[in-house]
């Protein structure tokens, strides 16, 4: 029978411990799920930010391309070097964008976002735009502007024919008119009109090789320039400009579709993550409630008994209660350990209370002796006060004596600050330096320049603890006067020099 009860008890304890471990496992799982979802959300936010940055780069590249088409191609350095800031920036940004699309493709696969088709289309369109821009650069350089390319040749031949040949100015002006009309409208009829006039001039001057060659070259230069203009699509709805506009429009649409697709995917994942978190939290709460019910039934019975015993001990004034029956012995190891600790605490507390009573008695005796000692000290304080009053009177008498003595006396501290000086020292210092002594100022401010270095050495000697007397010749109101200056160190109870007394003794009969 006893073995059976022991077996039941071991099973019960195993279930309780298992419940605790289950609770911990659930909590750890929930934390793991939370941190995983939080990291996934952070990854999605970074992915969306990277896609937005890529689209911003694309917008910046388009602005550079527009700047080149509007004004950049007019810069002479573009035709002399083949480089121009706006179109060079556009090419660099296109390379960055294509690299960024590759990185975003990897991140999209990592985050399970299905936009590979959109990214492939974007990469294809960006390569098309880059190829078109490369062709645009080449056509502009060949077409030229003002002093460069086909436009320069056309202008040079026109000026040569106007200034150096017998070609009628009216014919040259008419050729210039068709040039300008084509520049403004880009229609084929203006090219045909130009060629008709210049062909008639070629026939007319066929017998003059120089003029004929200039006319033919002028015609070829104009037709080349017109062909490049038509390839660009200036003032037309076809050509390279139109193709590039179509590619840019497709890019804008594809970026919009990609952004919507990404936003939809991220919103779906965020919704899924929220459901997982809420579900996990509800499961954790339910498991916690269940474990609380199970554990409370197993633990509160013995804890109630332990609380009853402890309450009886407190109500008895911390005395051992002999009337308490039913001594507690819990089968739960933790509660039994708590019971044993409380029993040990009771014994220690009873012992401490006994020691405290003994200490109180000793303290009362010590207090009585201390009172007697305080009375004696008060008497000693009264005697000391009388002695201090007498000492104060001595200080006053000494100060008065030093004040009225005719010998200059200066006392300064270890930091060379003036502590005391008498009127005779004021007269001496003023006669030598025209300065007035004041307490707290630096002693070196009142030493004449001609003895400053020597007296500094003497002051350092006095601060080191040695008396020193030296004779000096000091000018007093312009008259040389001989003085003996003595320096005496002043020590405290620990034999440390804390001040120096300077006493000056005049050696001649001149009044101070």
Tab-separated table of C-alpha atoms in Angstrom:
chain	number	residue	atom	x	y	z
A	1	UNK	CA	0.000	0.000	0.000
A	2	UNK	CA	2.819	2.379	0.934
A	3	UNK	CA	4.653	1.622	-2.321
A	4	UNK	CA	1.468	2.420	-4.251
A	5	UNK	CA	1.109	5.832	-2.576
A	6	UNK	CA	4.756	6.578	-3.283
A	7	UNK	CA	4.245	5.713	-6.913
A	8	UNK	CA	1.211	8.030	-7.094
A	9	UNK	CA	3.226	10.804	-5.428
A	10	UNK	CA	6.123	10.449	-7.902
A	11	UNK	CA	3.650	10.582	-10.794
A	12	UNK	CA	2.051	13.709	-9.336
A	13	UNK	CA	5.377	15.466	-8.923
A	14	UNK	CA	6.370	14.512	-12.474
A	15	UNK	CA	3.134	16.024	-13.840
A	16	UNK	CA	3.644	19.244	-11.922
A	17	UNK	CA	7.211	19.632	-13.183
A	18	UNK	CA	6.085	18.724	-16.674
A	19	UNK	CA	3.445	21.455	-16.486
A	20	UNK	CA	6.091	24.006	-15.538
A	21	UNK	CA	8.354	22.909	-18.386
A	22	UNK	CA	5.441	22.992	-20.835
A	23	UNK	CA	4.673	26.573	-19.819
A	24	UNK	CA	8.301	27.573	-20.359
A	25	UNK	CA	8.402	25.862	-23.758
A	26	UNK	CA	5.236	27.655	-24.892
A	27	UNK	CA	6.638	30.991	-23.789
A	28	UNK	CA	9.938	30.355	-25.597
A	29	UNK	CA	8.085	29.325	-28.763
A	30	UNK	CA	6.005	32.502	-28.640
A	31	UNK	CA	9.137	34.616	-28.206
A	32	UNK	CA	10.796	32.813	-31.116
A	33	UNK	CA	7.724	33.384	-33.307
A	34	UNK	CA	7.584	37.052	-32.275
A	35	UNK	CA	11.243	37.746	-33.057
A	36	UNK	CA	11.027	35.823	-36.328
A	37	UNK	CA	7.992	37.813	-37.459
A	38	UNK	CA	9.564	41.066	-36.309
A	39	UNK	CA	12.675	40.302	-38.361
A	40	UNK	CA	10.571	39.381	-41.381
A	41	UNK	CA	8.684	42.664	-41.102
A	42	UNK	CA	11.960	44.558	-40.856
A	43	UNK	CA	13.211	42.713	-43.970
A	44	UNK	CA	10.044	43.662	-45.852
A	45	UNK	CA	10.364	47.307	-44.802
A	46	UNK	CA	13.994	47.368	-45.955
A	47	UNK	CA	13.002	45.740	-49.240
A	48	UNK	CA	10.276	48.323	-49.859
A	49	UNK	CA	12.678	51.145	-48.989
A	50	UNK	CA	15.300	49.765	-51.402
A	51	UNK	CA	12.690	49.598	-54.180
A	52	UNK	CA	11.672	53.214	-53.465
A	53	UNK	CA	15.327	54.279	-53.568
A	54	UNK	CA	15.709	52.518	-56.924
A	55	UNK	CA	12.704	54.413	-58.276
A	56	UNK	CA	14.184	57.673	-56.974
A	57	UNK	CA	17.415	56.905	-58.845
A	58	UNK	CA	15.358	56.339	-61.990
A	59	UNK	CA	13.630	59.717	-61.540
A	60	UNK	CA	16.990	61.438	-61.029
A	61	UNK	CA	18.359	59.767	-64.187
A	62	UNK	CA	15.369	61.013	-66.212
A	63	UNK	CA	15.969	64.576	-64.986
A	64	UNK	CA	19.604	64.343	-66.105
A	65	UNK	CA	18.503	63.079	-69.524
A	66	UNK	CA	15.997	65.933	-69.886
A	67	UNK	CA	18.667	68.471	-68.904
A	68	UNK	CA	20.960	67.081	-71.581
A	69	UNK	CA	18.273	67.228	-74.284
A	70	UNK	CA	17.209	70.758	-73.294
A	71	UNK	CA	20.560	72.440	-72.773
A	72	UNK	CA	23.411	69.969	-72.201
A	73	UNK	CA	23.920	69.170	-75.890
A	74	UNK	CA	24.600	72.856	-76.540
A	75	UNK	CA	27.804	72.888	-74.447
A	76	UNK	CA	30.976	73.126	-76.617
A	77	UNK	CA	32.909	70.815	-74.270
A	78	UNK	CA	30.503	67.996	-75.166
A	79	UNK	CA	31.593	68.088	-78.820
A	80	UNK	CA	35.295	68.524	-78.058
A	81	UNK	CA	35.554	65.804	-75.377
A	82	UNK	CA	32.484	63.648	-75.927
A	83	UNK	CA	31.568	64.037	-72.232
A	84	UNK	CA	28.830	66.066	-70.573
A	85	UNK	CA	27.804	66.094	-66.903
A	86	UNK	CA	24.078	65.333	-67.350
A	87	UNK	CA	24.359	62.452	-69.800
A	88	UNK	CA	27.375	61.024	-67.947
A	89	UNK	CA	25.333	61.068	-64.718
A	90	UNK	CA	22.503	59.376	-66.594
A	91	UNK	CA	24.811	56.555	-67.745
A	92	UNK	CA	26.214	56.088	-64.204
A	93	UNK	CA	22.730	55.967	-62.694
A	94	UNK	CA	21.593	53.418	-65.281
A	95	UNK	CA	24.439	51.115	-64.223
A	96	UNK	CA	23.514	51.594	-60.569
A	97	UNK	CA	19.869	50.873	-61.336
A	98	UNK	CA	20.672	47.643	-63.190
A	99	UNK	CA	22.887	46.538	-60.276
A	100	UNK	CA	20.119	47.468	-57.836
A	101	UNK	CA	17.535	45.471	-59.801
A	102	UNK	CA	19.751	42.391	-59.488
A	103	UNK	CA	20.041	42.895	-55.715
A	104	UNK	CA	16.308	43.474	-55.353
A	105	UNK	CA	15.649	40.280	-57.325
A	106	UNK	CA	17.668	38.319	-54.752
A	107	UNK	CA	15.918	40.011	-51.834
A	108	UNK	CA	12.514	39.417	-53.422
A	109	UNK	CA	13.239	35.686	-53.651
A	110	UNK	CA	14.497	35.706	-50.051
A	111	UNK	CA	11.297	37.412	-48.846
A	112	UNK	CA	9.005	35.240	-51.032
A	113	UNK	CA	7.762	38.240	-53.048
A	114	UNK	CA	6.844	37.166	-56.567
A	115	UNK	CA	7.950	40.121	-58.733
A	116	UNK	CA	10.662	38.439	-60.824
A	117	UNK	CA	8.708	39.068	-64.048
A	118	UNK	CA	8.339	42.769	-63.219
A	119	UNK	CA	12.034	43.098	-62.381
A	120	UNK	CA	13.084	41.327	-65.590
A	121	UNK	CA	10.912	43.732	-67.584
A	122	UNK	CA	12.386	46.718	-65.743
A	123	UNK	CA	15.927	45.517	-66.445
A	124	UNK	CA	15.091	45.018	-70.133
A	125	UNK	CA	13.560	48.499	-70.445
A	126	UNK	CA	16.509	50.124	-68.654
A	127	UNK	CA	18.943	48.421	-71.037
A	128	UNK	CA	16.869	49.669	-73.976
A	129	UNK	CA	16.918	53.185	-72.568
A	130	UNK	CA	20.684	52.983	-72.023
A	131	UNK	CA	21.224	51.802	-75.631
A	132	UNK	CA	19.007	54.611	-76.945
A	133	UNK	CA	20.929	57.164	-74.902
A	134	UNK	CA	24.208	55.819	-76.282
A	135	UNK	CA	22.830	56.295	-79.797
A	136	UNK	CA	21.534	59.758	-78.815
A	137	UNK	CA	25.031	60.795	-77.705
A	138	UNK	CA	26.554	59.566	-80.997
A	139	UNK	CA	23.940	61.325	-83.171
A	140	UNK	CA	24.317	64.617	-81.332
A	141	UNK	CA	28.116	64.547	-81.660
A	142	UNK	CA	27.867	63.781	-85.401
A	143	UNK	CA	25.032	66.280	-86.025
A	144	UNK	CA	26.977	68.941	-84.135
A	145	UNK	CA	26.025	72.376	-82.896
A	146	UNK	CA	27.265	75.768	-84.103
A	147	UNK	CA	31.045	75.281	-84.332
A	148	UNK	CA	30.992	71.477	-84.381
A	149	UNK	CA	29.880	68.585	-86.631
A	150	UNK	CA	27.643	68.772	-89.676
A	151	UNK	CA	26.093	72.072	-88.534
A	152	UNK	CA	29.500	73.760	-88.577
A	153	UNK	CA	30.300	72.396	-92.064
A	154	UNK	CA	26.950	73.620	-93.345
A	155	UNK	CA	27.543	77.116	-91.935
A	156	UNK	CA	31.153	77.301	-93.195
A	157	UNK	CA	30.171	76.380	-96.760
A	158	UNK	CA	27.305	78.866	-96.699
A	159	UNK	CA	29.628	81.671	-95.572
A	160	UNK	CA	32.222	80.707	-98.176
A	161	UNK	CA	29.649	80.766	-100.978
A	162	UNK	CA	28.284	84.106	-99.740
A	163	UNK	CA	31.620	85.885	-99.269
A	164	UNK	CA	33.965	84.344	-101.850
A	165	UNK	CA	31.870	83.238	-104.837
A	166	UNK	CA	29.606	84.908	-107.419
A	167	UNK	CA	26.581	82.886	-106.244
A	168	UNK	CA	23.630	85.233	-105.948
A	169	UNK	CA	22.941	86.344	-102.379
A	170	UNK	CA	19.222	85.871	-102.982
A	171	UNK	CA	19.854	82.174	-103.734
A	172	UNK	CA	21.995	81.784	-100.601
A	173	UNK	CA	19.348	83.562	-98.512
A	174	UNK	CA	16.707	81.249	-99.934
A	175	UNK	CA	18.831	78.222	-98.989
A	176	UNK	CA	19.151	79.663	-95.460
A	177	UNK	CA	15.387	80.126	-95.325
A	178	UNK	CA	14.725	76.458	-96.128
A	179	UNK	CA	17.319	75.492	-93.480
A	180	UNK	CA	15.495	77.481	-90.810
A	181	UNK	CA	12.076	76.219	-91.897
A	182	UNK	CA	13.300	72.649	-91.589
A	183	UNK	CA	14.810	73.411	-88.169
A	184	UNK	CA	11.450	74.759	-86.989
A	185	UNK	CA	9.097	72.209	-88.580
A	186	UNK	CA	11.191	69.185	-89.596
A	187	UNK	CA	9.135	68.505	-92.751
A	188	UNK	CA	10.538	66.769	-95.865
A	189	UNK	CA	9.275	69.458	-98.240
A	190	UNK	CA	11.839	71.920	-96.913
A	191	UNK	CA	14.645	69.439	-97.614
A	192	UNK	CA	13.326	68.971	-101.154
A	193	UNK	CA	13.113	72.741	-101.686
A	194	UNK	CA	16.697	73.191	-100.449
A	195	UNK	CA	17.995	70.419	-102.731
A	196	UNK	CA	16.127	71.840	-105.754
A	197	UNK	CA	17.761	75.246	-105.381
A	198	UNK	CA	21.271	73.961	-104.675
A	199	UNK	CA	21.078	71.429	-107.556
A	200	UNK	CA	20.331	74.277	-109.946
A	201	UNK	CA	23.360	76.129	-108.597
A	202	UNK	CA	25.534	73.024	-109.042
A	203	UNK	CA	24.514	72.844	-112.722
A	204	UNK	CA	24.999	76.566	-113.114
A	205	UNK	CA	28.577	76.509	-111.756
A	206	UNK	CA	29.590	73.123	-113.131
A	207	UNK	CA	32.428	74.778	-115.052
A	208	UNK	CA	33.903	76.339	-111.881
A	209	UNK	CA	35.368	73.432	-109.878
A	210	UNK	CA	35.906	75.317	-106.592
A	211	UNK	CA	32.355	76.737	-106.472
A	212	UNK	CA	30.850	73.469	-107.682
A	213	UNK	CA	32.692	71.489	-105.004
A	214	UNK	CA	31.604	73.964	-102.283
A	215	UNK	CA	27.950	73.699	-103.400
A	216	UNK	CA	28.074	69.887	-103.421
A	217	UNK	CA	29.651	69.787	-99.974
A	218	UNK	CA	27.144	72.333	-98.674
A	219	UNK	CA	24.358	70.078	-99.961
A	220	UNK	CA	25.852	66.969	-98.382
A	221	UNK	CA	26.393	68.778	-95.047
A	222	UNK	CA	22.780	69.985	-94.972
A	223	UNK	CA	21.376	66.586	-95.899
A	224	UNK	CA	23.547	64.892	-93.267
A	225	UNK	CA	22.403	67.390	-90.643
A	226	UNK	CA	18.760	66.924	-91.691
A	227	UNK	CA	19.099	63.141	-91.615
A	228	UNK	CA	20.507	63.255	-88.068
A	229	UNK	CA	17.740	65.611	-87.012
A	230	UNK	CA	15.091	63.293	-88.434
A	231	UNK	CA	16.730	60.310	-86.675
A	232	UNK	CA	16.491	62.245	-83.444
A	233	UNK	CA	12.858	63.024	-84.196
A	234	UNK	CA	13.107	66.757	-83.579
A	235	UNK	CA	9.690	68.383	-84.239
A	236	UNK	CA	8.254	64.996	-85.339
A	237	UNK	CA	6.279	62.184	-83.772
A	238	UNK	CA	8.813	59.532	-84.752
A	239	UNK	CA	12.543	58.995	-84.291
A	240	UNK	CA	14.816	58.410	-81.327
A	241	UNK	CA	13.070	60.950	-79.050
A	242	UNK	CA	9.734	59.219	-79.546
A	243	UNK	CA	11.225	55.768	-78.941
A	244	UNK	CA	12.831	56.982	-75.739
A	245	UNK	CA	9.549	58.538	-74.589
A	246	UNK	CA	7.811	55.207	-75.183
A	247	UNK	CA	10.476	53.358	-73.164
A	248	UNK	CA	10.249	55.923	-70.324
A	249	UNK	CA	6.454	55.670	-70.341
A	250	UNK	CA	6.705	51.865	-70.158
A	251	UNK	CA	9.201	52.192	-67.300
A	252	UNK	CA	6.861	54.499	-65.401
A	253	UNK	CA	3.992	52.059	-65.832
A	254	UNK	CA	6.138	49.085	-64.858
A	255	UNK	CA	7.465	50.851	-61.743
A	256	UNK	CA	3.878	51.645	-60.774
A	257	UNK	CA	2.777	48.027	-61.282
A	258	UNK	CA	5.815	46.764	-59.370
A	259	UNK	CA	5.132	49.118	-56.462
A	260	UNK	CA	1.483	48.033	-56.280
A	261	UNK	CA	2.489	44.364	-56.433
A	262	UNK	CA	5.053	44.813	-53.646
A	263	UNK	CA	2.600	46.766	-51.474
A	264	UNK	CA	-0.023	44.052	-51.945
A	265	UNK	CA	2.441	41.266	-51.086
A	266	UNK	CA	3.741	43.114	-48.001
A	267	UNK	CA	0.211	43.854	-46.811
A	268	UNK	CA	-0.632	40.143	-47.151
A	269	UNK	CA	2.442	39.087	-45.176
A	270	UNK	CA	1.779	41.671	-42.459
A	271	UNK	CA	-1.797	40.434	-42.136
A	272	UNK	CA	-0.573	36.844	-41.943
A	273	UNK	CA	2.007	37.772	-39.320
A	274	UNK	CA	-0.641	39.518	-37.231
A	275	UNK	CA	-2.865	36.426	-37.325
A	276	UNK	CA	0.044	34.203	-36.265
A	277	UNK	CA	0.951	36.506	-33.370
A	278	UNK	CA	-2.634	36.764	-32.126
A	279	UNK	CA	-3.172	33.010	-32.427
A	280	UNK	CA	0.054	32.252	-30.601
A	281	UNK	CA	-0.811	34.746	-27.858
A	282	UNK	CA	-4.312	33.276	-27.371
A	283	UNK	CA	-2.854	29.782	-27.147
A	284	UNK	CA	-0.300	30.987	-24.589
A	285	UNK	CA	-3.020	32.629	-22.453
A	286	UNK	CA	-5.178	29.503	-22.570
A	287	UNK	CA	-2.220	27.296	-21.614
A	288	UNK	CA	-1.311	29.679	-18.799
A	289	UNK	CA	-4.847	29.576	-17.389
A	290	UNK	CA	-4.935	25.802	-17.533
A	291	UNK	CA	-1.541	25.442	-15.862
A	292	UNK	CA	-2.503	27.998	-13.210
A	293	UNK	CA	-5.618	25.974	-12.294
A	294	UNK	CA	-3.703	22.701	-12.154
A	295	UNK	CA	-0.814	24.080	-10.152
A	296	UNK	CA	-2.953	26.101	-7.753
A	297	UNK	CA	-4.869	22.993	-6.689
A	298	UNK	CA	-1.609	21.185	-6.004
A	299	UNK	CA	0.166	23.995	-4.201
A	300	UNK	CA	-2.389	25.990	-2.205
A	301	UNK	CA	-3.212	23.230	0.303
A	302	UNK	CA	0.267	22.989	1.804
A	303	UNK	CA	0.852	26.731	1.414
A	304	UNK	CA	-2.348	27.355	3.438
A	305	UNK	CA	-1.007	25.200	6.280
A	306	UNK	CA	2.355	26.937	6.152
A	307	UNK	CA	0.639	30.313	6.254
A	308	UNK	CA	-1.428	29.219	9.278
A	309	UNK	CA	1.683	28.179	11.247
A	310	UNK	CA	3.520	31.368	10.355
A	311	UNK	CA	0.524	33.533	11.309
A	312	UNK	CA	0.256	31.833	14.704
A	313	UNK	CA	3.941	32.532	15.328
A	314	UNK	CA	3.513	36.232	14.489
A	315	UNK	CA	0.356	36.632	16.595
A	316	UNK	CA	2.126	35.062	19.609
A	317	UNK	CA	4.614	37.932	19.603
A	318	UNK	CA	7.359	35.823	18.018
A	319	UNK	CA	7.230	33.154	20.697
A	320	UNK	CA	7.261	29.414	20.289
A	321	UNK	CA	3.603	28.308	20.291
A	322	UNK	CA	3.225	24.964	22.035
A	323	UNK	CA	-0.498	24.699	21.213
A	324	UNK	CA	-0.039	24.423	17.420
A	325	UNK	CA	-0.968	20.923	16.341
A	326	UNK	CA	-0.673	19.179	13.019
A	327	UNK	CA	2.967	19.918	12.178
A	328	UNK	CA	3.465	20.555	8.481
A	329	UNK	CA	5.306	18.086	6.280
A	330	UNK	CA	4.763	18.713	2.550
A	331	UNK	CA	5.370	16.142	-0.146
A	332	UNK	CA	6.259	18.933	-2.548
A	333	UNK	CA	10.000	19.436	-2.261
A	334	UNK	CA	9.877	23.202	-2.823
A	335	UNK	CA	7.203	23.788	-0.166
A	336	UNK	CA	8.935	21.445	2.281
A	337	UNK	CA	12.149	23.357	1.689
A	338	UNK	CA	10.289	26.608	2.355
A	339	UNK	CA	8.840	25.077	5.558
A	340	UNK	CA	12.308	24.071	6.763
A	341	UNK	CA	13.679	27.516	5.953
A	342	UNK	CA	10.859	29.159	7.914
A	343	UNK	CA	11.555	26.860	10.873
A	344	UNK	CA	15.203	27.840	10.706
A	345	UNK	CA	14.157	31.481	10.414
A	346	UNK	CA	11.974	31.164	13.534
A	347	UNK	CA	14.869	29.743	15.539
A	348	UNK	CA	17.218	32.435	14.258
A	349	UNK	CA	14.640	35.133	14.988
A	350	UNK	CA	14.117	33.882	18.564
A	351	UNK	CA	17.862	33.832	19.093
A	352	UNK	CA	18.179	37.314	17.592
A	353	UNK	CA	15.433	38.679	19.830
A	354	UNK	CA	17.211	37.260	22.888
A	355	UNK	CA	20.476	38.830	21.756
A	356	UNK	CA	18.648	42.089	21.077
A	357	UNK	CA	17.267	42.222	24.623
A	358	UNK	CA	20.749	41.612	25.987
A	359	UNK	CA	22.123	44.330	23.676
A	360	UNK	CA	19.452	46.771	24.895
A	361	UNK	CA	20.494	46.229	28.517
A	362	UNK	CA	24.129	46.767	27.596
A	363	UNK	CA	23.180	49.878	25.644
A	364	UNK	CA	21.372	51.345	28.660
A	365	UNK	CA	24.492	50.852	30.800
A	366	UNK	CA	26.658	52.342	28.055
A	367	UNK	CA	24.282	55.304	27.757
A	368	UNK	CA	24.609	55.994	31.470
A	369	UNK	CA	28.405	55.950	31.254
A	370	UNK	CA	28.270	58.122	28.134
A	371	UNK	CA	26.190	60.728	29.957
A	372	UNK	CA	28.825	60.983	32.663
A	373	UNK	CA	31.521	61.345	29.988
A	374	UNK	CA	29.531	64.080	28.215
A	375	UNK	CA	29.255	66.026	31.479
A	376	UNK	CA	33.015	65.858	31.900
A	377	UNK	CA	33.578	66.962	28.302
A	378	UNK	CA	31.260	69.937	28.747
A	379	UNK	CA	33.347	71.081	31.652
A	380	UNK	CA	36.478	70.679	29.563
A	381	UNK	CA	34.843	72.666	26.722
A	382	UNK	CA	34.163	75.546	29.114
A	383	UNK	CA	37.819	75.572	30.155
A	384	UNK	CA	38.919	75.425	26.506
A	385	UNK	CA	36.633	78.356	25.625
A	386	UNK	CA	38.314	80.504	28.271
A	387	UNK	CA	41.698	79.536	26.881
A	388	UNK	CA	40.599	80.406	23.328
A	389	UNK	CA	39.375	83.811	24.494
A	390	UNK	CA	42.748	84.503	26.060
A	391	UNK	CA	44.481	83.344	22.861
A	392	UNK	CA	42.284	85.689	20.805
A	393	UNK	CA	43.357	88.584	23.001
A	394	UNK	CA	46.992	87.626	22.406
A	395	UNK	CA	46.341	87.620	18.651
A	396	UNK	CA	44.826	91.085	18.833
A	397	UNK	CA	47.756	92.373	20.857
A	398	UNK	CA	50.251	90.809	18.390
A	399	UNK	CA	48.420	92.258	15.403
A	400	UNK	CA	48.364	95.696	17.029
A	401	UNK	CA	52.069	95.445	17.797
A	402	UNK	CA	52.902	94.438	14.194
A	403	UNK	CA	50.629	97.164	12.843
A	404	UNK	CA	52.385	99.975	14.669
A	405	UNK	CA	55.943	98.711	14.355
A	406	UNK	CA	58.255	100.738	12.115
A	407	UNK	CA	59.761	97.572	10.625
A	408	UNK	CA	58.142	96.466	7.320
A	409	UNK	CA	56.541	93.009	7.828
A	410	UNK	CA	54.723	90.966	5.169
A	411	UNK	CA	53.242	87.483	5.723
A	412	UNK	CA	52.341	85.411	2.663
A	413	UNK	CA	51.064	81.833	2.273
A	414	UNK	CA	52.549	78.764	0.617
A	415	UNK	CA	50.818	79.783	-2.641
A	416	UNK	CA	52.534	83.232	-2.423
A	417	UNK	CA	49.274	85.037	-1.586
A	418	UNK	CA	49.602	88.028	0.806
A	419	UNK	CA	48.024	87.235	4.198
A	420	UNK	CA	49.105	90.208	6.337
A	421	UNK	CA	51.090	93.441	5.892
A	422	UNK	CA	51.660	96.455	8.139
A	423	UNK	CA	51.718	100.155	7.168
A	424	UNK	CA	55.536	100.232	7.204
A	425	UNK	CA	55.590	97.545	4.464
A	426	UNK	CA	53.058	99.592	2.451
A	427	UNK	CA	55.411	102.588	2.554
A	428	UNK	CA	58.418	100.481	1.537
A	429	UNK	CA	56.608	98.758	-1.398
A	430	UNK	CA	55.015	101.982	-2.669
A	431	UNK	CA	58.347	103.823	-2.581
A	432	UNK	CA	59.992	101.024	-4.585
A	433	UNK	CA	57.257	99.942	-7.065
A	434	UNK	CA	54.491	102.576	-6.837
A	435	UNK	CA	52.059	99.707	-6.039
A	436	UNK	CA	49.866	99.270	-2.954
A	437	UNK	CA	49.756	95.961	-1.104
A	438	UNK	CA	46.427	94.174	-0.796
A	439	UNK	CA	45.595	90.861	0.958
A	440	UNK	CA	45.161	87.889	-1.374
A	441	UNK	CA	47.332	89.285	-4.157
A	442	UNK	CA	50.549	87.602	-5.381
A	443	UNK	CA	53.732	88.629	-3.526
A	444	UNK	CA	55.704	88.801	-6.794
A	445	UNK	CA	53.573	91.756	-7.904
A	446	UNK	CA	55.204	93.931	-5.221
A	447	UNK	CA	58.872	93.017	-5.676
A	448	UNK	CA	61.130	95.457	-7.562
A	449	UNK	CA	62.350	94.125	-10.901
A	450	UNK	CA	66.065	94.557	-10.020
A	451	UNK	CA	65.864	92.120	-7.061
A	452	UNK	CA	62.996	89.896	-8.244
A	453	UNK	CA	65.089	86.934	-9.446
A	454	UNK	CA	67.329	86.868	-6.324
A	455	UNK	CA	64.385	87.247	-3.933
A	456	UNK	CA	62.475	84.479	-5.700
A	457	UNK	CA	65.309	82.083	-4.873
A	458	UNK	CA	65.178	83.210	-1.227
A	459	UNK	CA	61.398	82.698	-1.064
A	460	UNK	CA	61.752	79.174	-2.449
A	461	UNK	CA	64.400	78.472	0.210
A	462	UNK	CA	62.067	79.736	2.972
A	463	UNK	CA	59.180	77.635	1.628
A	464	UNK	CA	61.543	74.672	1.755
A	465	UNK	CA	61.840	75.303	5.546
A	466	UNK	CA	65.064	77.319	5.910
A	467	UNK	CA	65.534	80.828	7.328
A	468	UNK	CA	67.477	83.205	5.113
A	469	UNK	CA	68.691	86.830	5.382
A	470	UNK	CA	70.103	88.726	2.383
A	471	UNK	CA	71.112	92.333	1.773
A	472	UNK	CA	69.599	94.214	-1.193
A	473	UNK	CA	70.031	97.670	-2.707
A	474	UNK	CA	66.521	98.944	-3.469
A	475	UNK	CA	65.682	102.278	-5.072
A	476	UNK	CA	63.295	104.285	-2.836
A	477	UNK	CA	61.693	107.140	-4.796
A	478	UNK	CA	64.787	107.145	-7.031
A	479	UNK	CA	67.283	106.992	-4.132
A	480	UNK	CA	69.308	103.763	-3.615
A	481	UNK	CA	68.712	102.297	-0.152
A	482	UNK	CA	70.323	99.265	1.514
A	483	UNK	CA	67.978	96.709	3.101
A	484	UNK	CA	68.403	93.424	4.892
A	485	UNK	CA	65.458	91.166	4.022
A	486	UNK	CA	64.889	88.132	6.259
A	487	UNK	CA	62.541	85.275	5.388
A	488	UNK	CA	61.234	82.997	8.180
A	489	UNK	CA	59.174	79.847	7.479
A	490	UNK	CA	56.017	79.286	9.604
A	491	UNK	CA	55.116	75.630	10.336
A	492	UNK	CA	51.926	73.919	11.501
A	493	UNK	CA	51.632	71.117	14.080
A	494	UNK	CA	52.752	68.581	11.448
A	495	UNK	CA	55.948	70.610	10.824
A	496	UNK	CA	54.708	71.624	7.352
A	497	UNK	CA	55.510	75.180	6.129
A	498	UNK	CA	52.225	76.962	5.440
A	499	UNK	CA	53.429	80.617	5.437
A	500	UNK	CA	56.546	82.821	5.260
A	501	UNK	CA	57.232	86.016	7.242
A	502	UNK	CA	59.205	88.697	5.350
A	503	UNK	CA	60.941	91.273	7.601
A	504	UNK	CA	62.853	94.183	5.989
A	505	UNK	CA	65.495	96.089	7.959
A	506	UNK	CA	66.897	99.323	6.479
A	507	UNK	CA	70.681	99.668	6.909
A	508	UNK	CA	71.111	103.411	6.220
A	509	UNK	CA	69.541	106.529	7.764
A	510	UNK	CA	67.116	107.362	4.942
A	511	UNK	CA	63.486	107.544	6.131
A	512	UNK	CA	61.136	104.906	4.815
